[in-house]
Short mmCIF file of C-alpha atoms in Angstrom, two decimals:
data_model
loop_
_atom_site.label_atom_id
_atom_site.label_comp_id
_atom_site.label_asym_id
_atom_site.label_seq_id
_atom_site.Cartn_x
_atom_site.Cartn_y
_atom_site.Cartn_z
CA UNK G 19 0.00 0.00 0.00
CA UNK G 20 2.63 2.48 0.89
CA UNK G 21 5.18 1.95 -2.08
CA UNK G 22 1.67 2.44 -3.94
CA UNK G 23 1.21 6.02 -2.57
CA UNK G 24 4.98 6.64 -2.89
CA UNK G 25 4.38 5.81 -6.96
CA UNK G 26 1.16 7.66 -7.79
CA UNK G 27 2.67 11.22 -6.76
CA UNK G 28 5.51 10.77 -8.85
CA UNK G 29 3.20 9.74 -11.81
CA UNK G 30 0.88 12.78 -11.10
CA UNK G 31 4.14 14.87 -10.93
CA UNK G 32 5.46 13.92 -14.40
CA UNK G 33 2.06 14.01 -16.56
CA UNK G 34 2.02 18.42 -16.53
CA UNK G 35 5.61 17.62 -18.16
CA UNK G 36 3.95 15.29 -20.83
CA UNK G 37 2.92 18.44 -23.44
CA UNK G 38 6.08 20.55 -22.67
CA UNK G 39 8.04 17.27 -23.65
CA UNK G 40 6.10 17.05 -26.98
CA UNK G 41 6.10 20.79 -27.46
CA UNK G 42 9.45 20.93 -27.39
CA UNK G 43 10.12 18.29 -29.65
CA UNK G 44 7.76 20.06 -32.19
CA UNK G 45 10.18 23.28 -31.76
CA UNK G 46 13.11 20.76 -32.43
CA UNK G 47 11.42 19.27 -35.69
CA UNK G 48 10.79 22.90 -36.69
CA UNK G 49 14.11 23.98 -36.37
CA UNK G 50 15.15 20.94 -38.64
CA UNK G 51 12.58 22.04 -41.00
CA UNK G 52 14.67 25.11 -41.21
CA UNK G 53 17.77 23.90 -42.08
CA UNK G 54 16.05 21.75 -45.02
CA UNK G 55 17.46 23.76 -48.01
CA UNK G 56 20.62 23.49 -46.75
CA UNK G 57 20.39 19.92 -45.69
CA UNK G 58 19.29 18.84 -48.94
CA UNK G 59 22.40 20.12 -51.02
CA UNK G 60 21.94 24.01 -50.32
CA UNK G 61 25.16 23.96 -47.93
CA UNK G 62 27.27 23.52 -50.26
CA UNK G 63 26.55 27.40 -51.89
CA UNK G 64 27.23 30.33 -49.49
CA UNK G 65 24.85 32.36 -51.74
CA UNK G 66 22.32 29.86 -51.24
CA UNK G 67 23.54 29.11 -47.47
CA UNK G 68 22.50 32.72 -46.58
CA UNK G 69 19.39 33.51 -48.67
CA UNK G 70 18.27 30.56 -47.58
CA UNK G 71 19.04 31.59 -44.06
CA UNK G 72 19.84 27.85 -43.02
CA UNK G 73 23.96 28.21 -42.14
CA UNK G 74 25.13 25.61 -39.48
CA UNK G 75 28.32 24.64 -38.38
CA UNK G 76 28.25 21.26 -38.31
CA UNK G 77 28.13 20.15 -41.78
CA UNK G 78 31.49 22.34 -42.48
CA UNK G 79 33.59 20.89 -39.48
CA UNK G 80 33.39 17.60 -40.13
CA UNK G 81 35.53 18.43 -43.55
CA UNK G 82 37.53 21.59 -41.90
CA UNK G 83 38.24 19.76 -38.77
CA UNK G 84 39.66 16.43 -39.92
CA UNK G 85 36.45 14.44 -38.68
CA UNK G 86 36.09 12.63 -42.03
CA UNK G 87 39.48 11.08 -41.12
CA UNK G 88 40.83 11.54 -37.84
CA UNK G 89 39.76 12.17 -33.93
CA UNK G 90 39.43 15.80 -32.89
CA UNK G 91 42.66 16.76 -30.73
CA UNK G 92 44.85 14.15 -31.94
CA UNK G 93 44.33 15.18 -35.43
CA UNK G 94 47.60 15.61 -37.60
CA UNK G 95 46.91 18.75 -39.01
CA UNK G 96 47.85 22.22 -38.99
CA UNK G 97 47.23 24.31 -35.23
CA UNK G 98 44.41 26.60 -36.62
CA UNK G 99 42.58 23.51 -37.82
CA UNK G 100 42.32 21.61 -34.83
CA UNK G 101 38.95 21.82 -32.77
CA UNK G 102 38.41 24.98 -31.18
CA UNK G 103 35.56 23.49 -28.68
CA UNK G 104 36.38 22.30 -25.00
CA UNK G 105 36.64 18.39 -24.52
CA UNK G 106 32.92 18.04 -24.11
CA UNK G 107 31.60 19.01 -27.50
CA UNK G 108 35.22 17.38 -28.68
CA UNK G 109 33.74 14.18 -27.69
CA UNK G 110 30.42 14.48 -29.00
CA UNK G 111 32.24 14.76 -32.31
CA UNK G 112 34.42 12.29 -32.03
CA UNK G 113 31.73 9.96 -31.11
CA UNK G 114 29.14 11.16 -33.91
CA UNK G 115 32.42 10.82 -36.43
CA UNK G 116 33.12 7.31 -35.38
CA UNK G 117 29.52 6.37 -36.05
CA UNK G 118 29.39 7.69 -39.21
CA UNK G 119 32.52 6.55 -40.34
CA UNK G 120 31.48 2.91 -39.25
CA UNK G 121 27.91 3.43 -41.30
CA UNK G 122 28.87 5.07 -44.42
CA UNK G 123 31.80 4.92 -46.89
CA UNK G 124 31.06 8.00 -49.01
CA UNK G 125 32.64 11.05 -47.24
CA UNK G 126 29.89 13.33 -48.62
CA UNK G 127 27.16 10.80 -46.99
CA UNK G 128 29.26 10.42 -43.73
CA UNK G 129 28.92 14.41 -43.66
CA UNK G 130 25.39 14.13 -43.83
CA UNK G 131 24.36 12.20 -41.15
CA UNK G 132 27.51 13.39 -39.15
CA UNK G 133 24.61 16.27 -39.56
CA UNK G 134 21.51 14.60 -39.20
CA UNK G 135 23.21 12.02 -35.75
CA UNK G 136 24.57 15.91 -34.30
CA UNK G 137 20.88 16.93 -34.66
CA UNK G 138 19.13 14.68 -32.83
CA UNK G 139 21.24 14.65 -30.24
CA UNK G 140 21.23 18.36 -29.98
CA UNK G 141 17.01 18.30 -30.38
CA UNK G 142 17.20 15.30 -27.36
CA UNK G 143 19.50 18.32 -25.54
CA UNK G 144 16.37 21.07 -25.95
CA UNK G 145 13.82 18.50 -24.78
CA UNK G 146 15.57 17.69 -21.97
CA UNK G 147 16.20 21.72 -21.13
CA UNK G 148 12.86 22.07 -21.32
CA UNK G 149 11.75 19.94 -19.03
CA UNK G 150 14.12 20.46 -16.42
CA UNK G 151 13.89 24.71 -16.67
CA UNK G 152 10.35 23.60 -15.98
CA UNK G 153 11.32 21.95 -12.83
CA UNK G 154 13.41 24.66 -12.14
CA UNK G 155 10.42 27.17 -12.36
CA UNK G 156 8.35 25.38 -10.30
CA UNK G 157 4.67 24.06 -10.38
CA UNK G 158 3.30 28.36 -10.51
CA UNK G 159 5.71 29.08 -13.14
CA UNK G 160 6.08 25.87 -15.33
CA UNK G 161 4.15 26.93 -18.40
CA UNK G 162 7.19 29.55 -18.65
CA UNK G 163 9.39 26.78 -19.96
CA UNK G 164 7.37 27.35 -23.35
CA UNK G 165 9.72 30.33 -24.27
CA UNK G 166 12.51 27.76 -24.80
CA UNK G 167 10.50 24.82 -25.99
CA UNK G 168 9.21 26.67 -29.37
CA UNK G 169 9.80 30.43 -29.38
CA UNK G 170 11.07 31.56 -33.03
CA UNK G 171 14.48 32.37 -31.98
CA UNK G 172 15.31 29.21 -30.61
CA UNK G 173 13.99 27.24 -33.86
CA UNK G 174 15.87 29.54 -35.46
CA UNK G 175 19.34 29.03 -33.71
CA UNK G 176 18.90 25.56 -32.27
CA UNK G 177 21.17 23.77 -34.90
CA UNK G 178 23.75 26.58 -35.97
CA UNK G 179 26.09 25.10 -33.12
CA UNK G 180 26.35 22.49 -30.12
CA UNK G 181 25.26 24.81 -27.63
CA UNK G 182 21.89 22.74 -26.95
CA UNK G 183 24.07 20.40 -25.01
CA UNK G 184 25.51 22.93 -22.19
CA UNK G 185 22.16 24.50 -22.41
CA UNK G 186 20.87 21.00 -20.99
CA UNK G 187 24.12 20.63 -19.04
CA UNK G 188 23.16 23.83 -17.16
CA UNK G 189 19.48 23.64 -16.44
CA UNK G 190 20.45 20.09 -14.68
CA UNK G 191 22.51 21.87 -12.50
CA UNK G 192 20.47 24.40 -11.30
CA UNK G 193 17.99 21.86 -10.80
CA UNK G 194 20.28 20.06 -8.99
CA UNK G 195 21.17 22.80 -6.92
CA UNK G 196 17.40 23.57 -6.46
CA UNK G 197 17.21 20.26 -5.05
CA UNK G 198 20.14 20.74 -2.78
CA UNK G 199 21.80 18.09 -4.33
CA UNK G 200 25.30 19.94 -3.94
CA UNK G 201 27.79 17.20 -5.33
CA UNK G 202 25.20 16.45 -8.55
CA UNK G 203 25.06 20.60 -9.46
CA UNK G 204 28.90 20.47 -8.97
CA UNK G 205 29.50 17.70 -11.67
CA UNK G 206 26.88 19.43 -14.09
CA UNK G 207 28.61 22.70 -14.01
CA UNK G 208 32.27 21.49 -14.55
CA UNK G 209 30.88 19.23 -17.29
CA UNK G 210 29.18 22.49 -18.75
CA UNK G 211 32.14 24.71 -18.31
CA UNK G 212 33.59 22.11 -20.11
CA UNK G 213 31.52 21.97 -23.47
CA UNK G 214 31.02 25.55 -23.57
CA UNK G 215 32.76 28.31 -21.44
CA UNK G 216 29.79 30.55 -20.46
CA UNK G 217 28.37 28.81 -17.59
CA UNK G 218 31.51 29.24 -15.50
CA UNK G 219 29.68 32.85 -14.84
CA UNK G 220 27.23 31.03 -12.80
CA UNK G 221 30.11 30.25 -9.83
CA UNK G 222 29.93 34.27 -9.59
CA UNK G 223 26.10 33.95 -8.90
CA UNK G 224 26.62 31.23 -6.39
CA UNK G 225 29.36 33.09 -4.62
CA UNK G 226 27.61 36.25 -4.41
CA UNK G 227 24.72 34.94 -2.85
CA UNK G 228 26.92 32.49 -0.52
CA UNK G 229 28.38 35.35 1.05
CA UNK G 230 24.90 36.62 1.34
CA UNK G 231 23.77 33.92 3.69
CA UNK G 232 26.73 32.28 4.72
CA UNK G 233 25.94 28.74 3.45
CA UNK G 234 29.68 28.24 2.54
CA UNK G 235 29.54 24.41 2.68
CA UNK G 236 27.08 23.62 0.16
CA UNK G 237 29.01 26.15 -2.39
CA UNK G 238 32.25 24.93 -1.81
CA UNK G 239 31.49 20.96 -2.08
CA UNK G 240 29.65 22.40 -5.28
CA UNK G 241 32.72 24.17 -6.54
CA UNK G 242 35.01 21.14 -5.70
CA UNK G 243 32.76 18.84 -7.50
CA UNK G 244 32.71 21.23 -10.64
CA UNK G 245 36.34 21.84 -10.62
CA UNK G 246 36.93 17.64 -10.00
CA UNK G 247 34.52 16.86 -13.26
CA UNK G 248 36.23 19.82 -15.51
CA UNK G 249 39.54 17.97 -14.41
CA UNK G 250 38.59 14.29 -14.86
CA UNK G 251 37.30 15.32 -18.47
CA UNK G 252 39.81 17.69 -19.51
CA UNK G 253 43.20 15.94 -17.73
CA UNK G 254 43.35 12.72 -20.19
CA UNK G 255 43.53 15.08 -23.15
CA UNK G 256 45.91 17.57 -21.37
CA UNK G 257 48.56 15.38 -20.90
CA UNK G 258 48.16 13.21 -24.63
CA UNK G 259 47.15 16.08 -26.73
CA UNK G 260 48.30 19.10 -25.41
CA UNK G 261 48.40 20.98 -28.83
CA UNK G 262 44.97 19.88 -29.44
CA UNK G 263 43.69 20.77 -26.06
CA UNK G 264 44.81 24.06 -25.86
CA UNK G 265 43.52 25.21 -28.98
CA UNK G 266 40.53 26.27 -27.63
CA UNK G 267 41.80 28.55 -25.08
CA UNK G 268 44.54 30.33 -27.41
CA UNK G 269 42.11 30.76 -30.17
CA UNK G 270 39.69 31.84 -27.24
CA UNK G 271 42.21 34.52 -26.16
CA UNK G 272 44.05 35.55 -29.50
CA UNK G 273 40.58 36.12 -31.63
CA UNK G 274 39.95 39.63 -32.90
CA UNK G 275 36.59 41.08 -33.19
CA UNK G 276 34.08 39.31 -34.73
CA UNK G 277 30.28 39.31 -35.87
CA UNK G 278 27.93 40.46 -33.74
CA UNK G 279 29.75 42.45 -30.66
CA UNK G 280 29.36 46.22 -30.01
CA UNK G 281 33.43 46.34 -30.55
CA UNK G 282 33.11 45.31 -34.31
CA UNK G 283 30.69 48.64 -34.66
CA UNK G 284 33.02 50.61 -32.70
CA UNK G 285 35.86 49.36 -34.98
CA UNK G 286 34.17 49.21 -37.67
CA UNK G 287 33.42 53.22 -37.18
CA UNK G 288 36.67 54.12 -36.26
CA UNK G 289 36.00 55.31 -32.64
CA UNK G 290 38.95 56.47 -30.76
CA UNK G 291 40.24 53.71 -27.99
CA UNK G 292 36.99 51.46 -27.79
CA UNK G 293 37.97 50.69 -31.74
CA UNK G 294 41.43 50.10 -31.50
CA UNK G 295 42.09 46.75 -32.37
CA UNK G 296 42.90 45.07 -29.54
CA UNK G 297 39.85 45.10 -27.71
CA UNK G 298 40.90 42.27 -24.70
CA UNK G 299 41.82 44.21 -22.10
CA UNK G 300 38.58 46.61 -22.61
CA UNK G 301 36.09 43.70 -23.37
CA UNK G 302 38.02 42.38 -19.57
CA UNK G 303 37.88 45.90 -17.46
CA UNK G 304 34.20 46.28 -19.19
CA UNK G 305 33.35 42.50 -17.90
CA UNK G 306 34.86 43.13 -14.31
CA UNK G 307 32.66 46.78 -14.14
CA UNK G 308 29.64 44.98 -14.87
CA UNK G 309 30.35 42.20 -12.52
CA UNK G 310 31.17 44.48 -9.85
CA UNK G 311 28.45 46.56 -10.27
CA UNK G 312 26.05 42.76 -9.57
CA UNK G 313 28.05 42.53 -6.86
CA UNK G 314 27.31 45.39 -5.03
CA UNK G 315 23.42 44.69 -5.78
CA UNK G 316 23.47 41.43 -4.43
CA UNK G 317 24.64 42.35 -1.14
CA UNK G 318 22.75 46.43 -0.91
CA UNK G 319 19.31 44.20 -2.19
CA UNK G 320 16.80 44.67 0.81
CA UNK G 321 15.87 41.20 0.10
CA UNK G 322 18.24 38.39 -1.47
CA UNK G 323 18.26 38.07 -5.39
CA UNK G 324 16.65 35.01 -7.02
CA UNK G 325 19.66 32.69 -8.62
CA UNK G 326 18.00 33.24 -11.56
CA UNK G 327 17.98 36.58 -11.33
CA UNK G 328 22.03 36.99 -10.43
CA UNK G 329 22.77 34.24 -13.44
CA UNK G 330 20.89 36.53 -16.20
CA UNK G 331 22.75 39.52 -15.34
CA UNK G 332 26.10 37.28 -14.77
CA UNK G 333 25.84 35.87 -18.34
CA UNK G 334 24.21 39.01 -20.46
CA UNK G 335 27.15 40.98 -19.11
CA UNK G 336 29.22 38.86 -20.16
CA UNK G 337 27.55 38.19 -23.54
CA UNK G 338 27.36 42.24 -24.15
CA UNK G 339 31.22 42.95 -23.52
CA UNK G 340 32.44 39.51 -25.54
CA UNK G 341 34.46 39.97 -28.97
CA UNK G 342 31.84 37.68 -30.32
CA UNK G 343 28.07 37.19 -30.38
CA UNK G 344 27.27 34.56 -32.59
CA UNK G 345 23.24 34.50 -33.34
CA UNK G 346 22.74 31.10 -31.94
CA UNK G 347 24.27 33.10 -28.40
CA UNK G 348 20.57 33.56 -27.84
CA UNK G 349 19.98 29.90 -26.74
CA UNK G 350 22.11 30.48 -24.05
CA UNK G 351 20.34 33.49 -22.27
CA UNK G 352 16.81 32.04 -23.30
CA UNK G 353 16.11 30.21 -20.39
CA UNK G 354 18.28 32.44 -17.93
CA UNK G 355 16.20 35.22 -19.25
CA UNK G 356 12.83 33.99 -18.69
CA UNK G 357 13.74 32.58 -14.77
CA UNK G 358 14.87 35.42 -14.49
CA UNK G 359 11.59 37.96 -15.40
CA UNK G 360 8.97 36.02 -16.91
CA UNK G 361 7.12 38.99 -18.46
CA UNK G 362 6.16 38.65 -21.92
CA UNK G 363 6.45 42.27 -22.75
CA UNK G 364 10.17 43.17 -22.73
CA UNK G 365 10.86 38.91 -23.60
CA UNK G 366 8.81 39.45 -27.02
CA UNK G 367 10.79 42.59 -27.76
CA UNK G 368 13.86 41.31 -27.27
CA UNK G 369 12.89 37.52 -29.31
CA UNK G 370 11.72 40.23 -32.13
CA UNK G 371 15.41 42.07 -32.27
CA UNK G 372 16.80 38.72 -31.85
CA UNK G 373 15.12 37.45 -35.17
CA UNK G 374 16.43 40.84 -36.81
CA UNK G 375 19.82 39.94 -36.07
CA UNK G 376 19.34 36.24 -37.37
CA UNK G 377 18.25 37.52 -40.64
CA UNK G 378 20.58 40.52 -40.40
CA UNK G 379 23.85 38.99 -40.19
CA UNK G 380 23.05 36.04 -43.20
CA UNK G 381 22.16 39.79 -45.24
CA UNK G 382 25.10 41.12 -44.09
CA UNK G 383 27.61 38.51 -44.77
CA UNK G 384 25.95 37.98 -48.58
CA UNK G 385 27.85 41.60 -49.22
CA UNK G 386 30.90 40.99 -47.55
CA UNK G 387 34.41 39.43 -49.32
CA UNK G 388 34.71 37.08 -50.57
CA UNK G 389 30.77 37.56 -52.30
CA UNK G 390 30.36 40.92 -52.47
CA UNK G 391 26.85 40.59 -53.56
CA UNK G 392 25.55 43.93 -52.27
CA UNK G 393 22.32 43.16 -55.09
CA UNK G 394 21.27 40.28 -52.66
CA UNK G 395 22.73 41.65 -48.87
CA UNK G 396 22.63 44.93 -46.63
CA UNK G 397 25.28 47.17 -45.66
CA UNK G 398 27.33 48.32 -42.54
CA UNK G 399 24.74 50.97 -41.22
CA UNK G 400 21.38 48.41 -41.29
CA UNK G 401 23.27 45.54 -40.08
CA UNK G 402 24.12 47.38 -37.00
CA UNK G 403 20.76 48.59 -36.04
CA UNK G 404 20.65 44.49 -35.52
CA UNK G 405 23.31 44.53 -33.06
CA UNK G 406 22.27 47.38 -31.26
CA UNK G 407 18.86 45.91 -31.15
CA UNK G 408 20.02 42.98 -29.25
CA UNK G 409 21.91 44.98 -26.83
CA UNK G 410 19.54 47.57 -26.24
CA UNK G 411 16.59 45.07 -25.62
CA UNK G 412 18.78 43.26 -23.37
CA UNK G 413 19.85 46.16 -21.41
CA UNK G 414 16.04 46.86 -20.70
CA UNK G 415 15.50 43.36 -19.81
CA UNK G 416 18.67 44.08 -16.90
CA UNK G 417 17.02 47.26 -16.19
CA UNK G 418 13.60 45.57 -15.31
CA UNK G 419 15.37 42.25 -13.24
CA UNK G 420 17.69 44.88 -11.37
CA UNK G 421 14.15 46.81 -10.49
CA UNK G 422 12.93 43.89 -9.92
CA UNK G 423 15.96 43.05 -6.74
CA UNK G 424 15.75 46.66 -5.30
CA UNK G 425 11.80 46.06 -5.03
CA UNK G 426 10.57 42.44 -4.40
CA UNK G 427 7.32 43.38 -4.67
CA UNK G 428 7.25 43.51 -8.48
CA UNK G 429 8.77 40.16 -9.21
CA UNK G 430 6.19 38.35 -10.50
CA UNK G 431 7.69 34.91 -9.18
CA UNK G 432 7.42 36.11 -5.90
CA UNK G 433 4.32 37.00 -5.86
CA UNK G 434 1.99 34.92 -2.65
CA UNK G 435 5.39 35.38 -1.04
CA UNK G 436 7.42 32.99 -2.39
CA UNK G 437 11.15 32.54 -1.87
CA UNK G 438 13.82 31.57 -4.80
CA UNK G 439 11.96 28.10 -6.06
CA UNK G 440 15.52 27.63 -7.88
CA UNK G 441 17.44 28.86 -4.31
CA UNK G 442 18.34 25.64 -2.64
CA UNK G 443 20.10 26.24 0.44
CA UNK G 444 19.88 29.70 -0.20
CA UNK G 445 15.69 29.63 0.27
CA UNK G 446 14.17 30.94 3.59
CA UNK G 447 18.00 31.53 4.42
CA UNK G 448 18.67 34.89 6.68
CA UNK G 449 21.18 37.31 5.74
CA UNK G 450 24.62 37.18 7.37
CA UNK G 451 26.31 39.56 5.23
CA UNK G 452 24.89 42.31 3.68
CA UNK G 453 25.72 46.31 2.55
CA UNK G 454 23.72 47.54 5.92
CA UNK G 455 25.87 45.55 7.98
CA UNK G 456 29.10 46.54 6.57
CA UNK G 457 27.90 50.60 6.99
CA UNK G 458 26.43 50.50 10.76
#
């Protein structure tokens, strides 16, 4: 009778998942759909790549990378060539590459359903991102998950990259955390840090509010678990393909400004010292500003941020001062965004300037070298009314979460006075450190 009872909640629990799950998996069909005119031959064309609007990476890599012949890493060929991913996404390569390899004998087919295999793995990745940010909303907020299941954006960007893995990577870990499940969140995050770089921002979050409440146990078994899993995964390939391994982090650290940041319109204009060339050290001090500015409004708050909350402004600071902002950048602050300040308002602006950018930058690169086919794409001046759209609408978006931490009382998640859902430890926990006690 009792392991009955013990069953039929957990069955009642998982049926409101049920339509996310398929709604999702529409959004990941759709976003195949997408790529179709590329899939079927198109890729092959840049001119018909970017009309077509359905550019991905994958298909490219397997030939640029070696993965038609060798293992990413170990590869024998030249530095700039090897994989520029962390180990992670290395992996999933190698793995895909190895199937296809074993399947097909026709390089050209192998490439193919390297493409199609990479896919459904990455449209697996948003179904399962789904359902956990679900979890991680909680039963009142659940539905909000629908903003990554199927919003146009998303479909839009899902299969440009790999980025639907660490998307999945980090929604289990701040369900994990959520769940006070400190060692679990730990592994998650140094797995994600290690397939894409972005979520290390979310040890800043965790700090801040640590030091908020004092709960320094639970963060540091958290950060020791991250930083064990980032080693276990990363060591192997440090010490047998060291060339290989690093790639990532010099090309990481030595890449100029590229498509997409608010440097390449500064360069690209000539300003005087935020267009100089070199934009590292400004893209850094601009970073560490930002960061230090969430600092001192996580601890001057008169009531203690939401994760969420502190993770949104973590990564769309760092996002805004990056030499790069690749369109499909947006899957990563999708589900950030809407934990964060579920209000469809300022969300559907920012999706809207988001989808200007997507078709922006395809328009934009059709009039570039080596094309130049300024009959078919736009020029400097409309392209960057894209990339200040994203920014702008993104800045508002920061603007309306750091209202929202100054006055509790108009965050809609906490309305019925309800903690952090997503807070763990940190839930119902009472301040030990905060700007009032510093200045008495």
């Amino acid at each position: 009778m009792n392991s009955l009872v013990a069953r039929v909640p957990l069955a009642a629990r998982a049926i409101p998942f049920l339509p996310l799950g398929l709604i999702a998996a529409l959004g990941a069909s759709l976003a195949y759909v997408v790529r179709l005119p590329c899939r079927t031959g198109g890729w092959n064309d840049q001119v018909t790549t970017y009309t077509n609007f359905c550019y991905t990476d994958i298909y490219p890599l397997f030939f640029d990378r070696g993965l038609s012949t060798q293992n990413p890493y170990f590869a024998d060929v030249p530095f700039d060539k090897q994989v520029e991913y962390p180990v992670v996404l290395g992996e999933v390569m190698q793995v895909i590459s190895w199937v296809v390899r074993w399947v097909e004998d026709d390089v050209v087919g192998q490439a193919v359903k390297f493409y199609d295999l990479t896919v459904i793995l990455l449209g697996v990745c948003l179904v399962i991102g789904v359902l956990l940010m679900a979890a991680v909303a909680g039963p009142t907020r659940r539905w909000d998950a629908l903003w990554y299941a199927i919003s146009p954006a998303v479909v839009l960007a899902a299969y440009i990259n790999w980025d639907l893995v660490a998307g999945a990577l980090s929604m289990g870990m701040l369900l994990a955390w959520a769940r006070q499940r400190q060692v679990l969140a730990g592994v998650l995050l140094g797995l994600a840090i290690a397939t894409k770089f972005y979520p290390l921002m979310f040890a800043g979050a965790l700090f801040l509010l640590t030091l908020r409440t004092a709960k320094w146990r639970p963060f540091l078994v958290t950060m020791g678990s991250a930083a064990g899993a980032w080693l276990v995964v990363n060591l192997p390939f440090m010490l047998l393909a060291w060339e290989g391994w690093r790639r990532f982090y010099v090309f990481s650290a030595e890449r100029g400004v590229d498509w997409g940041s608010p440097w390449l319109f500064f360069q690209t204009k000539g300003w005087h010292i935020l267009g100089e060339k070199d934009v590292s050290t400004l893209g850094m001090v601009s970073l560490a500003l930002m960061c230090a500015g969430i600092a001192v409004l996580a601890v001057a708050a008169p009531r203690r941020p939401r994760l969420a909350q502190l993770c949104f402004l973590a990564l769309a600071a760092f996002m805004m001062t990056n030499k790069v902002w690749s369109p499909q950048f947006v899957l990563w602050l999708v589900p950030f965004a809407v934990l964060a300040r579920p209000n469809w308002k300022p969300l559907a602006l920012w999706q809207l300037a988001e989808l200007w950018y997507f078709a922006a930058i395809w328009l934009y690169l059709l009039s570039q070298s080596p094309l130049d086919r300024d009959d078919l794409g736009i020029g400097d001046d409309t392209y960057f009314t894209a990339v200040w759209g994203r920014i702008i609408t993104i800045a508002i978006m920061m603007a309306f979460v750091v209202r929202d931490i100054l006055r509790p009382d108009k965050d809609v998640v906490r309305q019925g006075d309800l903690d952090d859902q997503s807070g763990g430890v940190f839930a119902g926990a009472p301040d030990r450190f905060t700007l009032a006690t510093v200045l008495r």
